[in-house]
Amino acid sequence: MEKRNTFSPLTRRGMLAIVAGVAVSSLAITALPATAASDPGVSATEIVLGMQLPQSGAASPGYNKVDDAARAYFDYVNSKGGIYGRKVRLVVKDDQYKAGLTVSSASSLINKDKVFAFFGSIGTQTHISVIGDLNRRGIPDLFVNSGYSGFYTDPTLYPNTFGGLGTYVVESKIVGKYLKDTYPTKKIGILYQTDDFGRNALAGFTSPTSGLTFEAKKTAVNFIAGTQGSVGLASQLTALKANGVEIVIIAAVASATAIAVATAAQLGYKPEKWVVTSVGADATTFQTILGSKGITPAVSAGMLAGIISASHAPSPGEATDEYVTAFKKINDDFNKGPDKRWDNNVLQGMNIAYMATSALFGAGKNLTRKGLVSYIENNGSKIGSAALSPVTFSRTTHEAFNSFWIGAYDGATVLKPISGTRVLYTTDSGTGPVTVSNYVRPALPVDAISKGA
Amino acid sequence: MSKESSYGRKNLLISIVFAALIFFLSIKLDPYNQGQLAVALMMFIGILSIVLLTGASGQISLGQGALMAVGGFAAALSILNLGFSIWFAIIAAVLAALVAGLLLGIAAARLSGPYLAGTTLVIALAIPSLATRFDSVFAGDVGLNIDFGNPPGWLTSLMGEVGYEQWQLLATLPFAALALFFTANILSSRTGRSWRALRDHEIAASLAGVKISETKIFVFVISSGFAGLAGVLYGLRGIVGPSVYPISLSLMLLTGAVLGGIRSIIGALIGAILVVFLPDLIEWLMGFLSPSEQVANYLPAMISSLLLILTVVLNPGGIAAGLHHKKRRH
């Protein structure tokens, strides 16, 4: 440790080094030509879209498949001639779920890749870090993979941002009302993660519409998002067990669902029902995580069986659904990602690409950013989607979906409608009631490409 | 006295030249690199906090990112709740970081070596979690939206259109130049000498009249002020929240400090430019090789780790010491 003191306060040499350093770095990062005057990212032959998501790091499992799935669908569209002759190119940036990186990579997408629009970005806090800037610049921000209602319910705040998922509030209002009606005498508890997603879901479950009530630390327990792997959730589940909770709701990501169910089994805690919000109920992620703990797929499928969840889309395991069948085929043929196993994440990635294609067709040959946003706002119902919920974009809300159906997993990890026939419930992110919807999804076009008409 | 004031003049001149050069670059660069250079300046300020703390006074901190978070949150809360302008918020942030540094310093004065490293690491891990725990104040995972806003009218009337990235760079620049001036001055002053004495031999320094605990606390306070300043500027890019100041941010600052040269101001600048632009450089190089997504995503972290190991083994003084050494031989 005893080193000669080489500390130099700045000397003339130091100044030279600074000058040289700055000069070299300026050479190394030679400037690109200035931004074009209007609407970059669209030419006679190409439309460039940019996406930000965690491709590496702790938050990436499962989500890192969404971009490959979306690109597969766009490649399929390109193979059929593109959108009015323009091929869609998807540029993807890994932000590792760190908002500091999201800001830099957004600047890269805007200034270097010159994207026409942002598309399908994943993550609530990461997206908050750029949503203001995107809207200030007038860049369309399509089909964000976050159910955080704050992004979408006030279009005057973020006029260019549109959702890609149903909001957490809508889903939990629907599921909460179902539980209250179906199990009026049972003791219902909740395990949630303390972030926007967990709190947004809690707000839905405890809203007057669904009317569930919880008691903190007794029937409502929580954990800091991301810590489920290290803490194992044992103390939380012990509290629920000790307080005689018969039905456990989990409002957390899929990895936490897997850990909670496995830990409960270890503790000998067998609630009558598990209820899991849709983003936490991905069967592939559930089985992969339990697999890493030495639990075989057959056993984990058994643990998943009977779990109640909700969805705005068909279950990926529904072999008779025409959209599922078509998307699965496209995934097999076009997905070049490292993990193309068919699941919820792939279905979601395909569907937002399907919706984007529909909107880009709908906005017409003379494609502009303003034109695209205006088309989506005024023609929400014309935008194609595999979801069983209608697409609800309008001038008053930029939420994507307002309806969910409730199902239970069968022994083969497929979510099936809970009472045999599928019932679609609908509500809003505010105080509106839950009602039954009779929406029927339009049939799949022959070439599996919606033209938004 | 006369020697110190001549250092002061020289340092002032250097800071002005530095500011002029960056200003020149801000006009030359494209928006993306303007933004990246702004981040590099923020990291420069953050690394200077490590140069002062570790390089000059020999105390290790793995938690500078947490002090950046203190600065960021203080600024965000004062902007959103008290209606401060960003300039007053920056002052508030530095003050808050100074207080946090005082508290940390009081604990740190009793610790050294691995114990100090461990304690500061825990703080780096804990502070972002506090944001989630007390979410009614800190907005939890959602974070607090703040930004540099639009460039002021006098600037646009002076320079024509100023882009958002250019404005980030120009707003950061005076603070970076101030930090440079302040660091250079403090290191060439009596205070700086007492810090180095402390680093090189605690007992000898104490015999020579340096008050060990008080000096250690003082170093922590000053260093934290720098970290807080870096933190608020980093947050002003769009958001303050736990995912803006992860543990990896603290480690990135340390990486920059070691690569550039932990005892040198120029080293801090080189280190900051390296950690910010290295991923871009690698991405550009990878453009020719097009490796798979998994390889490409992990490559920047791998290469900077490799550089770190090589630096520690082959050239512990960092790039700045290498430059220095070569020159001296002539």
XYZ file of C-alpha atoms in Angstrom, chain A:
453
model
C 0.000 0.000 0.000
C 2.911 2.319 0.673
C 3.403 3.857 -2.713
C 5.288 6.887 -3.700
C 2.993 9.818 -3.930
C 2.263 10.134 -7.604
C -0.617 12.456 -7.066
C -0.241 15.312 -9.445
C -2.381 18.356 -9.100
C -3.016 19.467 -12.643
C 0.176 20.432 -14.395
C 0.830 21.542 -17.943
C 1.216 17.857 -18.794
C -2.127 17.273 -17.191
C -3.707 19.938 -19.294
C -2.208 18.415 -22.418
C -3.590 15.058 -21.448
C -7.061 16.531 -21.015
C -6.867 18.251 -24.377
C -5.608 15.081 -26.019
C -8.214 12.977 -24.278
C -11.097 15.169 -25.327
C -9.766 15.451 -28.861
C -9.270 11.697 -29.244
C -12.700 10.932 -27.880
C -14.245 13.418 -30.249
C -12.492 11.718 -33.151
C -13.512 8.281 -31.925
C -17.145 9.254 -31.826
C -17.352 11.116 -35.075
C -20.700 12.687 -35.576
C -23.434 11.265 -37.719
C -25.300 13.581 -40.053
C -27.978 15.685 -38.431
C -31.536 14.493 -37.980
C -33.791 14.696 -40.994
C -36.369 17.431 -40.913
C -39.511 15.356 -40.471
C -40.494 11.896 -39.334
C -37.344 9.812 -39.349
C -37.432 6.044 -39.610
C -39.779 5.750 -42.551
C -38.697 5.529 -46.177
C -40.113 4.060 -49.363
C -38.705 0.668 -48.412
C -38.542 0.557 -44.632
C -40.182 1.355 -41.289
C -37.831 1.281 -38.299
C -39.248 0.481 -34.865
C -37.305 0.562 -31.593
C -37.854 -1.572 -28.502
C -36.345 -1.475 -25.026
C -36.397 -4.465 -22.713
C -34.240 -6.427 -20.274
C -32.444 -8.970 -22.449
C -29.917 -9.721 -19.728
C -29.935 -9.423 -15.950
C -32.234 -10.587 -13.187
C -35.464 -9.301 -14.699
C -34.888 -10.805 -18.140
C -36.144 -14.434 -17.922
C -39.294 -14.876 -19.977
C -39.438 -11.227 -21.045
C -36.343 -11.646 -23.206
C -38.415 -13.768 -25.586
C -40.889 -11.010 -26.447
C -38.618 -9.178 -28.892
C -37.732 -12.316 -30.843
C -41.401 -13.234 -31.104
C -42.341 -9.752 -32.348
C -39.499 -9.760 -34.852
C -40.630 -13.181 -36.100
C -44.063 -11.774 -36.856
C -42.619 -8.707 -38.610
C -40.338 -10.980 -40.655
C -43.421 -12.927 -41.651
C -45.133 -9.697 -42.748
C -41.972 -8.682 -44.626
C -41.943 -12.059 -46.393
C -45.469 -11.252 -47.616
C -44.366 -7.918 -49.086
C -44.290 -5.732 -45.977
C -46.608 -2.813 -45.274
C -47.325 -1.005 -48.551
C -43.964 -2.288 -49.744
C -42.129 -1.131 -46.619
C -40.312 -3.757 -44.595
C -40.502 -3.456 -40.822
C -37.137 -3.476 -39.064
C -37.137 -3.882 -35.277
C -34.110 -2.489 -33.427
C -33.841 -3.837 -29.883
C -31.878 -2.354 -26.975
C -31.106 -4.170 -23.748
C -31.593 -1.866 -20.741
C -31.116 -4.610 -18.121
C -34.151 -3.126 -16.359
C -32.007 -0.199 -15.180
C -33.633 3.168 -15.838
C -30.264 4.926 -16.221
C -29.528 2.694 -19.204
C -33.038 3.119 -20.566
C -32.448 6.855 -20.993
C -29.197 6.305 -22.899
C -30.541 3.538 -25.088
C -33.644 5.592 -25.929
C -31.346 8.364 -27.103
C -29.498 5.805 -29.177
C -32.726 4.551 -30.772
C -33.867 8.099 -31.490
C -30.606 9.636 -32.689
C -28.548 6.773 -34.106
C -31.097 4.257 -35.306
C -33.579 7.026 -36.143
C -36.608 4.951 -35.283
C -40.023 5.960 -36.533
C -41.745 4.772 -33.370
C -41.086 2.973 -30.104
C -42.789 -0.357 -29.829
C -43.488 -2.927 -27.117
C -41.079 -1.596 -24.503
C -41.083 -3.659 -21.314
C -40.988 -2.427 -17.730
C -42.831 0.242 -15.805
C -40.088 2.237 -14.095
C -37.721 1.916 -17.009
C -40.382 3.226 -19.335
C -41.308 6.095 -17.022
C -37.742 7.342 -17.423
C -38.275 8.019 -21.123
C -42.020 8.436 -21.569
C -41.895 12.217 -21.035
C -39.117 12.686 -23.552
C -40.785 10.466 -26.190
C -44.021 12.399 -25.901
C -42.259 15.762 -25.975
C -40.592 14.722 -29.200
C -43.849 13.462 -30.645
C -42.586 9.916 -31.146
C -45.337 7.268 -31.187
C -44.897 4.906 -28.238
C -46.860 1.836 -29.171
C -48.191 -1.049 -27.119
C -46.042 -0.752 -24.015
C -45.727 -4.024 -22.118
C -46.783 -2.613 -18.790
C -50.165 -2.793 -17.139
C -49.532 0.385 -15.146
C -52.716 2.402 -15.652
C -50.929 5.743 -15.074
C -49.468 5.551 -18.572
C -52.744 5.312 -20.429
C -55.787 6.669 -18.645
C -55.042 10.345 -19.324
C -54.065 10.832 -22.986
C -53.482 14.555 -22.450
C -50.506 13.551 -20.293
C -48.925 11.083 -22.728
C -50.678 11.641 -26.064
C -48.391 9.292 -28.037
C -48.275 6.355 -25.609
C -50.549 3.325 -26.051
C -50.783 0.183 -23.898
C -50.054 -3.394 -24.857
C -51.596 -5.136 -21.843
C -54.819 -4.842 -19.872
C -54.206 -2.733 -16.772
C -53.527 -4.370 -13.424
C -56.476 -2.490 -11.908
C -58.973 -3.795 -14.470
C -57.809 -7.372 -14.036
C -57.853 -7.365 -10.245
C -61.246 -5.685 -10.092
C -62.648 -8.482 -12.277
C -60.935 -11.319 -10.406
C -61.690 -9.725 -7.007
C -65.407 -9.516 -7.772
C -65.423 -13.123 -8.958
C -63.800 -14.286 -5.697
C -66.133 -12.212 -3.536
C -69.188 -13.650 -5.341
C -67.962 -17.230 -5.533
C -66.415 -17.615 -2.089
C -68.384 -15.233 0.166
C -67.574 -17.115 3.380
C -63.943 -17.981 2.757
C -61.012 -16.122 4.248
C -59.155 -14.518 1.365
C -55.577 -13.253 1.665
C -53.040 -11.686 -0.665
C -49.299 -11.851 -1.261
C -48.096 -8.893 -3.299
C -44.864 -7.257 -4.322
C -44.328 -3.700 -3.110
C -44.059 -1.892 -6.398
C -46.419 -0.185 -8.808
C -47.665 -3.512 -10.104
C -48.403 -5.041 -6.693
C -49.976 -1.840 -5.394
C -51.976 -1.265 -8.565
C -53.342 -4.818 -8.231
C -54.064 -4.360 -4.509
C -55.999 -1.192 -5.349
C -58.142 -3.203 -7.756
C -58.840 -6.057 -5.334
C -59.812 -3.675 -2.522
C -61.832 -1.314 -4.730
C -65.534 -0.958 -3.874
C -66.327 -2.865 -7.092
C -64.745 -6.104 -5.920
C -65.037 -5.318 -2.222
C -62.339 -7.563 -0.785
C -60.746 -6.464 2.476
C -57.402 -7.516 3.902
C -55.651 -7.038 7.220
C -52.041 -5.910 6.947
C -49.449 -8.504 8.005
C -52.220 -11.037 8.687
C -54.142 -11.580 5.486
C -52.127 -9.145 3.347
C -48.401 -9.808 3.199
C -45.831 -8.342 0.877
C -42.220 -8.514 -0.229
C -39.848 -6.184 -2.030
C -39.963 -6.955 -5.749
C -36.930 -8.918 -6.835
C -36.099 -10.364 -3.418
C -38.296 -13.461 -3.711
C -35.339 -15.648 -4.683
C -33.292 -14.801 -1.619
C -35.987 -14.594 1.051
C -38.019 -17.566 -0.207
C -41.250 -15.925 1.017
C -41.440 -18.334 3.983
C -42.289 -15.714 6.610
C -45.028 -14.254 4.439
C -46.650 -17.648 3.826
C -46.288 -18.604 7.482
C -48.281 -15.485 8.384
C -51.037 -16.412 5.924
C -51.096 -19.973 7.240
C -51.213 -18.847 10.870
C -54.150 -16.569 10.102
C -56.115 -19.345 8.462
C -56.203 -17.872 4.974
C -58.079 -20.303 2.728
C -57.679 -18.563 -0.619
C -54.347 -16.928 -1.468
C -54.085 -14.291 -4.192
C -50.595 -13.732 -5.610
C -49.970 -10.346 -7.230
C -46.362 -10.810 -8.267
C -44.155 -11.832 -11.158
C -44.005 -15.445 -12.334
C -40.791 -16.269 -10.498
C -42.384 -15.238 -7.194
C -45.473 -17.348 -7.950
C -43.305 -20.424 -8.411
C -41.367 -19.782 -5.208
C -44.525 -19.078 -3.187
C -46.242 -22.284 -4.285
C -43.127 -24.390 -3.703
C -42.473 -22.815 -0.287
C -46.073 -23.351 0.808
C -45.726 -27.025 -0.085
C -42.598 -27.240 2.078
C -44.388 -25.536 4.964
C -47.268 -27.989 4.678
C -49.591 -25.101 3.872
C -52.387 -26.103 1.528
C -54.749 -23.220 0.819
C -57.921 -24.306 -0.932
C -57.192 -22.110 -3.910
C -54.316 -20.149 -5.326
C -55.272 -17.152 -7.446
C -52.538 -15.599 -9.591
C -52.667 -12.404 -11.652
C -52.024 -12.963 -15.347
C -48.459 -11.607 -15.550
C -47.466 -13.930 -12.699
C -49.071 -17.018 -14.138
C -46.864 -17.956 -17.052
C -46.662 -21.758 -17.107
C -43.252 -21.942 -18.827
C -41.580 -19.581 -16.354
C -43.273 -21.404 -13.468
C -41.986 -24.775 -14.615
C -38.500 -23.502 -15.550
C -37.946 -21.989 -12.102
C -39.198 -25.057 -10.275
C -37.105 -27.189 -12.623
C -34.013 -25.332 -11.441
C -34.964 -26.414 -7.913
C -35.057 -30.057 -8.978
C -38.831 -30.325 -9.393
C -39.753 -32.343 -12.488
C -42.156 -30.913 -15.094
C -44.721 -33.553 -14.226
C -44.696 -32.542 -10.574
C -44.701 -28.799 -11.296
C -47.602 -29.279 -13.724
C -49.451 -30.907 -10.829
C -48.660 -27.926 -8.597
C -49.950 -25.541 -11.256
C -53.167 -27.505 -11.752
C -56.194 -25.850 -10.225
C -54.595 -22.406 -9.892
C -57.032 -19.666 -10.856
C -55.889 -16.901 -13.167
C -57.246 -14.468 -15.721
C -56.308 -13.492 -19.230
C -57.258 -10.994 -21.920
C -55.904 -13.355 -24.589
C -56.427 -16.996 -25.461
C -54.285 -19.431 -23.507
C -51.162 -20.411 -25.477
C -52.188 -24.020 -24.982
C -55.542 -23.649 -26.780
C -54.900 -25.794 -29.820
C -58.261 -24.969 -31.412
C -57.841 -21.193 -31.348
C -57.186 -19.997 -34.909
C -54.923 -17.148 -33.807
C -52.898 -19.434 -31.532
C -52.480 -21.954 -34.341
C -51.428 -19.333 -36.890
C -49.019 -17.521 -34.549
C -47.485 -20.788 -33.440
C -46.789 -21.710 -37.061
C -45.202 -18.293 -37.727
C -43.123 -18.680 -34.568
C -41.852 -22.056 -35.771
C -40.978 -20.706 -39.206
C -39.571 -17.257 -38.452
C -38.350 -16.994 -34.847
C -34.551 -16.878 -34.791
C -34.247 -16.168 -31.054
C -32.260 -18.363 -28.656
C -35.416 -19.628 -26.928
C -38.493 -19.878 -29.130
C -40.539 -22.217 -26.947
C -44.180 -21.316 -27.414
C -45.651 -19.623 -24.327
C -47.440 -16.496 -23.024
C -44.408 -14.297 -23.698
C -44.167 -15.393 -27.320
C -47.917 -15.029 -27.813
C -47.799 -11.500 -26.348
C -44.822 -10.508 -28.521
C -46.562 -11.835 -31.634
C -49.819 -10.132 -30.765
C -48.385 -6.647 -30.258
C -46.552 -7.048 -33.582
C -49.857 -8.117 -35.140
C -51.534 -5.022 -33.663
C -48.702 -2.736 -34.818
C -48.906 -4.138 -38.337
C -52.640 -3.535 -38.334
C -52.197 0.070 -37.148
C -49.418 0.784 -39.667
C -51.612 -0.513 -42.483
C -54.541 1.482 -41.168
C -52.551 4.719 -41.036
C -52.192 4.521 -44.807
C -49.497 4.778 -47.441
C -48.508 8.291 -46.478
C -47.137 7.295 -43.071
C -46.452 10.027 -40.522
C -46.072 9.954 -36.754
C -49.078 12.222 -36.259
C -51.112 10.214 -38.726
C -50.354 6.944 -36.932
C -51.290 8.279 -33.489
C -54.459 9.852 -34.813
C -55.440 6.625 -36.611
C -55.016 4.528 -33.459
C -57.004 6.992 -31.330
C -59.884 7.138 -33.763
C -59.984 3.530 -34.946
C -59.216 1.441 -31.854
C -61.870 -1.103 -32.704
C -60.479 -1.650 -36.214
C -57.051 -2.693 -34.956
C -56.626 -6.439 -35.213
C -55.674 -8.433 -32.134
C -55.618 -12.033 -30.971
C -57.002 -10.948 -27.611
C -60.476 -11.995 -26.594
C -60.971 -8.491 -25.207
C -61.828 -5.675 -27.591
C -59.072 -3.165 -28.341
C -60.187 -0.038 -26.500
C -57.935 2.783 -27.709
C -59.828 6.028 -28.049
C -59.365 9.745 -27.610
C -60.261 9.408 -23.926
C -58.133 6.391 -23.006
C -55.031 4.713 -24.377
C -55.630 1.478 -22.482
C -55.379 -1.550 -24.779
C -57.885 -3.976 -23.245
C -60.742 -3.736 -20.781
C -61.862 -7.352 -20.517
C -60.581 -10.558 -18.949
C -61.879 -14.100 -18.678
C -61.260 -16.217 -15.593
C -59.793 -19.690 -15.865
C -58.069 -22.473 -13.980
C -55.012 -24.443 -15.047
C -55.621 -28.059 -15.992
C -53.132 -30.897 -15.483
C -51.425 -30.139 -18.812
C -50.586 -26.480 -17.905
C -53.365 -25.039 -20.064
C -55.555 -22.283 -18.640
C -59.176 -23.384 -19.216
C -62.347 -21.338 -18.638
C -63.321 -21.935 -15.040
C -66.913 -22.941 -15.524
C -66.398 -24.824 -18.777
C -67.665 -22.031 -21.025
C -65.699 -18.842 -21.336
C -67.254 -15.722 -19.827
C -65.659 -12.390 -20.603
C -65.913 -9.713 -17.901
C -65.316 -6.070 -18.541
C -64.692 -2.959 -16.431
C -62.532 0.158 -16.362
C -59.486 1.383 -14.415
C -61.718 3.715 -12.416
C -64.778 3.015 -10.278
C -67.010 1.442 -12.937
C -68.851 -1.847 -12.301
C -67.824 -5.280 -13.593
C -70.191 -6.517 -16.279
C -70.345 -9.478 -18.637
C -69.169 -8.663 -22.145
C -70.501 -10.278 -25.283
C -67.638 -9.144 -27.490
C -66.724 -11.545 -30.264
C -63.252 -11.292 -31.739
C -63.138 -10.880 -35.529
C -62.027 -13.931 -37.493
C -58.367 -14.222 -38.451
C -57.667 -12.879 -41.965
C -56.592 -15.606 -44.426
C -52.980 -14.406 -44.569
C -52.873 -13.762 -40.773
C -52.242 -10.061 -41.413
C -54.760 -7.467 -40.248
C -54.953 -4.428 -42.514
C -56.696 -2.302 -39.896
C -59.775 -1.731 -41.986
